[in-house]
Amino acid sequence: MSSEPGAIHSFFPVVVNVATGLATLEPELEDVLRSLGASRLDILKKVGLPRSLPYFFASLKVAVTLAFVGSVISETVASNLGIGYLMMSASATMNMPLVFAGLFVIGAMGVVMYELFARLERRLTGWATRGQNAAL
């Protein structure tokens, strides 16, 4: 599968959510850190980026599904390789089991990637969740 269309579809949700996460930093906290001698880069590295990680992973889980959809659509339109092209050529010859097999593979890849990022999120941002599932 080509990566360019998937990267284009995935870029903006991630950027918007990370910017939202950075914007949630309280001005009072930033003032306290500045009064303690922290530079803007220190505040970004030590507080801003860790606070935006839950937003990053939330958008990443959405973006990975958009990447698969974008890649398959681009393969159906302008490619002679990949799962999208395979599904289009199979539908032209009325080979519906192959079309549904392609759909199943795309769905399985999406679920596996979503779960991979969900586990990575739990591992890296376990401090951001509350309740009993935080330790998992």
PDB file of C-alpha atoms in Angstrom, residues 41-133:
ATOM      1  CA  LEU A  41      11.398  25.308  25.444  1.00  0.00           C
ATOM      2  CA  ASP A  42      11.674  23.782  28.933  1.00  0.00           C
ATOM      3  CA  ILE A  43       7.950  24.312  29.490  1.00  0.00           C
ATOM      4  CA  LEU A  44       7.188  22.707  26.139  1.00  0.00           C
ATOM      5  CA  LYS A  45       9.440  19.691  26.746  1.00  0.00           C
ATOM      6  CA  LYS A  46       8.650  19.044  30.391  1.00  0.00           C
ATOM      7  CA  VAL A  47       4.953  19.950  30.597  1.00  0.00           C
ATOM      8  CA  GLY A  48       3.416  20.777  27.211  1.00  0.00           C
ATOM      9  CA  LEU A  49       4.350  17.664  25.267  1.00  0.00           C
ATOM     10  CA  PRO A  50       3.547  15.183  28.052  1.00  0.00           C
ATOM     11  CA  ARG A  51       0.172  16.887  28.592  1.00  0.00           C
ATOM     12  CA  SER A  52      -0.592  16.648  24.871  1.00  0.00           C
ATOM     13  CA  LEU A  53       0.244  12.914  24.597  1.00  0.00           C
ATOM     14  CA  PRO A  54      -3.329  11.716  25.322  1.00  0.00           C
ATOM     15  CA  TYR A  55      -4.583  14.036  22.578  1.00  0.00           C
ATOM     16  CA  PHE A  56      -1.872  12.763  20.242  1.00  0.00           C
ATOM     17  CA  PHE A  57      -2.773   9.128  20.775  1.00  0.00           C
ATOM     18  CA  ALA A  58      -6.499   9.782  20.470  1.00  0.00           C
ATOM     19  CA  SER A  59      -5.947  11.418  17.105  1.00  0.00           C
ATOM     20  CA  LEU A  60      -3.467   8.750  16.057  1.00  0.00           C
ATOM     21  CA  LYS A  61      -6.042   6.010  16.577  1.00  0.00           C
ATOM     22  CA  VAL A  62      -8.473   7.902  14.343  1.00  0.00           C
ATOM     23  CA  ALA A  63      -5.786   8.794  11.810  1.00  0.00           C
ATOM     24  CA  VAL A  64      -4.654   5.205  11.294  1.00  0.00           C
ATOM     25  CA  THR A  65      -8.122   4.238  10.079  1.00  0.00           C
ATOM     26  CA  LEU A  66      -8.200   7.297   7.811  1.00  0.00           C
ATOM     27  CA  ALA A  67      -4.819   6.263   6.422  1.00  0.00           C
ATOM     28  CA  PHE A  68      -6.124   2.836   5.429  1.00  0.00           C
ATOM     29  CA  VAL A  69      -9.224   4.296   3.805  1.00  0.00           C
ATOM     30  CA  GLY A  70      -7.191   6.920   1.927  1.00  0.00           C
ATOM     31  CA  SER A  71      -4.674   4.369   0.707  1.00  0.00           C
ATOM     32  CA  VAL A  72      -7.307   1.942  -0.536  1.00  0.00           C
ATOM     33  CA  ILE A  73      -9.273   4.685  -2.311  1.00  0.00           C
ATOM     34  CA  SER A  74      -6.137   5.960  -4.017  1.00  0.00           C
ATOM     35  CA  GLU A  75      -5.250   2.434  -5.071  1.00  0.00           C
ATOM     36  CA  THR A  76      -8.664   1.940  -6.658  1.00  0.00           C
ATOM     37  CA  VAL A  77      -8.412   5.182  -8.608  1.00  0.00           C
ATOM     38  CA  ALA A  78      -4.821   5.491  -9.742  1.00  0.00           C
ATOM     39  CA  SER A  79      -2.799   2.350  -9.180  1.00  0.00           C
ATOM     40  CA  ASN A  80      -2.102  -1.065 -10.608  1.00  0.00           C
ATOM     41  CA  LEU A  81      -0.946  -2.522  -7.295  1.00  0.00           C
ATOM     42  CA  GLY A  82      -2.364  -2.999  -3.823  1.00  0.00           C
ATOM     43  CA  ILE A  83      -5.516  -4.203  -2.121  1.00  0.00           C
ATOM     44  CA  GLY A  84      -7.697  -1.450  -3.650  1.00  0.00           C
ATOM     45  CA  TYR A  85      -6.632  -2.385  -7.167  1.00  0.00           C
ATOM     46  CA  LEU A  86      -7.104  -6.076  -6.376  1.00  0.00           C
ATOM     47  CA  MET A  87     -10.643  -5.390  -5.157  1.00  0.00           C
ATOM     48  CA  MET A  88     -11.493  -3.297  -8.236  1.00  0.00           C
ATOM     49  CA  SER A  89     -10.180  -5.914 -10.661  1.00  0.00           C
ATOM     50  CA  ALA A  90     -11.954  -8.676  -8.730  1.00  0.00           C
ATOM     51  CA  SER A  91     -15.250  -6.766  -8.847  1.00  0.00           C
ATOM     52  CA  ALA A  92     -14.847  -6.268 -12.605  1.00  0.00           C
ATOM     53  CA  THR A  93     -14.680 -10.052 -13.026  1.00  0.00           C
ATOM     54  CA  MET A  94     -17.506 -10.564 -10.481  1.00  0.00           C
ATOM     55  CA  ASN A  95     -15.180 -12.363  -8.087  1.00  0.00           C
ATOM     56  CA  MET A  96     -17.051 -11.280  -4.967  1.00  0.00           C
ATOM     57  CA  PRO A  97     -15.282 -13.623  -2.519  1.00  0.00           C
ATOM     58  CA  LEU A  98     -11.982 -11.902  -3.394  1.00  0.00           C
ATOM     59  CA  VAL A  99     -13.576  -8.465  -2.949  1.00  0.00           C
ATOM     60  CA  PHE A 100     -14.850  -9.395   0.494  1.00  0.00           C
ATOM     61  CA  ALA A 101     -11.489 -10.984   1.350  1.00  0.00           C
ATOM     62  CA  GLY A 102      -9.854  -7.635   0.533  1.00  0.00           C
ATOM     63  CA  LEU A 103     -12.367  -5.840   2.746  1.00  0.00           C
ATOM     64  CA  PHE A 104     -11.702  -8.308   5.543  1.00  0.00           C
ATOM     65  CA  VAL A 105      -7.923  -7.822   5.260  1.00  0.00           C
ATOM     66  CA  ILE A 106      -8.284  -4.028   5.346  1.00  0.00           C
ATOM     67  CA  GLY A 107     -10.591  -4.245   8.347  1.00  0.00           C
ATOM     68  CA  ALA A 108      -8.242  -6.612  10.162  1.00  0.00           C
ATOM     69  CA  MET A 109      -5.256  -4.364   9.492  1.00  0.00           C
ATOM     70  CA  GLY A 110      -7.207  -1.371  10.815  1.00  0.00           C
ATOM     71  CA  VAL A 111      -8.196  -3.202  13.996  1.00  0.00           C
ATOM     72  CA  VAL A 112      -4.635  -4.437  14.580  1.00  0.00           C
ATOM     73  CA  MET A 113      -3.160  -0.961  14.102  1.00  0.00           C
ATOM     74  CA  TYR A 114      -5.814   0.608  16.342  1.00  0.00           C
ATOM     75  CA  GLU A 115      -5.090  -1.920  19.092  1.00  0.00           C
ATOM     76  CA  LEU A 116      -1.333  -1.409  18.685  1.00  0.00           C
ATOM     77  CA  PHE A 117      -1.711   2.345  19.212  1.00  0.00           C
ATOM     78  CA  ALA A 118      -4.188   1.803  22.078  1.00  0.00           C
ATOM     79  CA  ARG A 119      -1.666  -0.409  23.895  1.00  0.00           C
ATOM     80  CA  LEU A 120       1.117   2.068  23.232  1.00  0.00           C
ATOM     81  CA  GLU A 121      -1.123   4.822  24.596  1.00  0.00           C
ATOM     82  CA  ARG A 122      -1.872   2.854  27.771  1.00  0.00           C
ATOM     83  CA  ARG A 123       1.836   2.206  28.259  1.00  0.00           C
ATOM     84  CA  LEU A 124       2.995   5.780  27.693  1.00  0.00           C
ATOM     85  CA  THR A 125       0.079   7.730  29.175  1.00  0.00           C
ATOM     86  CA  GLY A 126      -1.145   5.486  31.973  1.00  0.00           C
ATOM     87  CA  TRP A 127      -0.779   8.441  34.325  1.00  0.00           C
ATOM     88  CA  ALA A 128      -3.495  10.317  32.408  1.00  0.00           C
ATOM     89  CA  THR A 129      -6.271   7.775  33.007  1.00  0.00           C
ATOM     90  CA  ARG A 130      -8.314   7.283  36.127  1.00  0.00           C
ATOM     91  CA  GLY A 131      -9.934   4.194  37.546  1.00  0.00           C
ATOM     92  CA  GLN A 132      -9.140   0.528  37.657  1.00  0.00           C
ATOM     93  CA  ASN A 133      -8.027   0.246  34.022  1.00  0.00           C
TER      94      ASN A 133
END
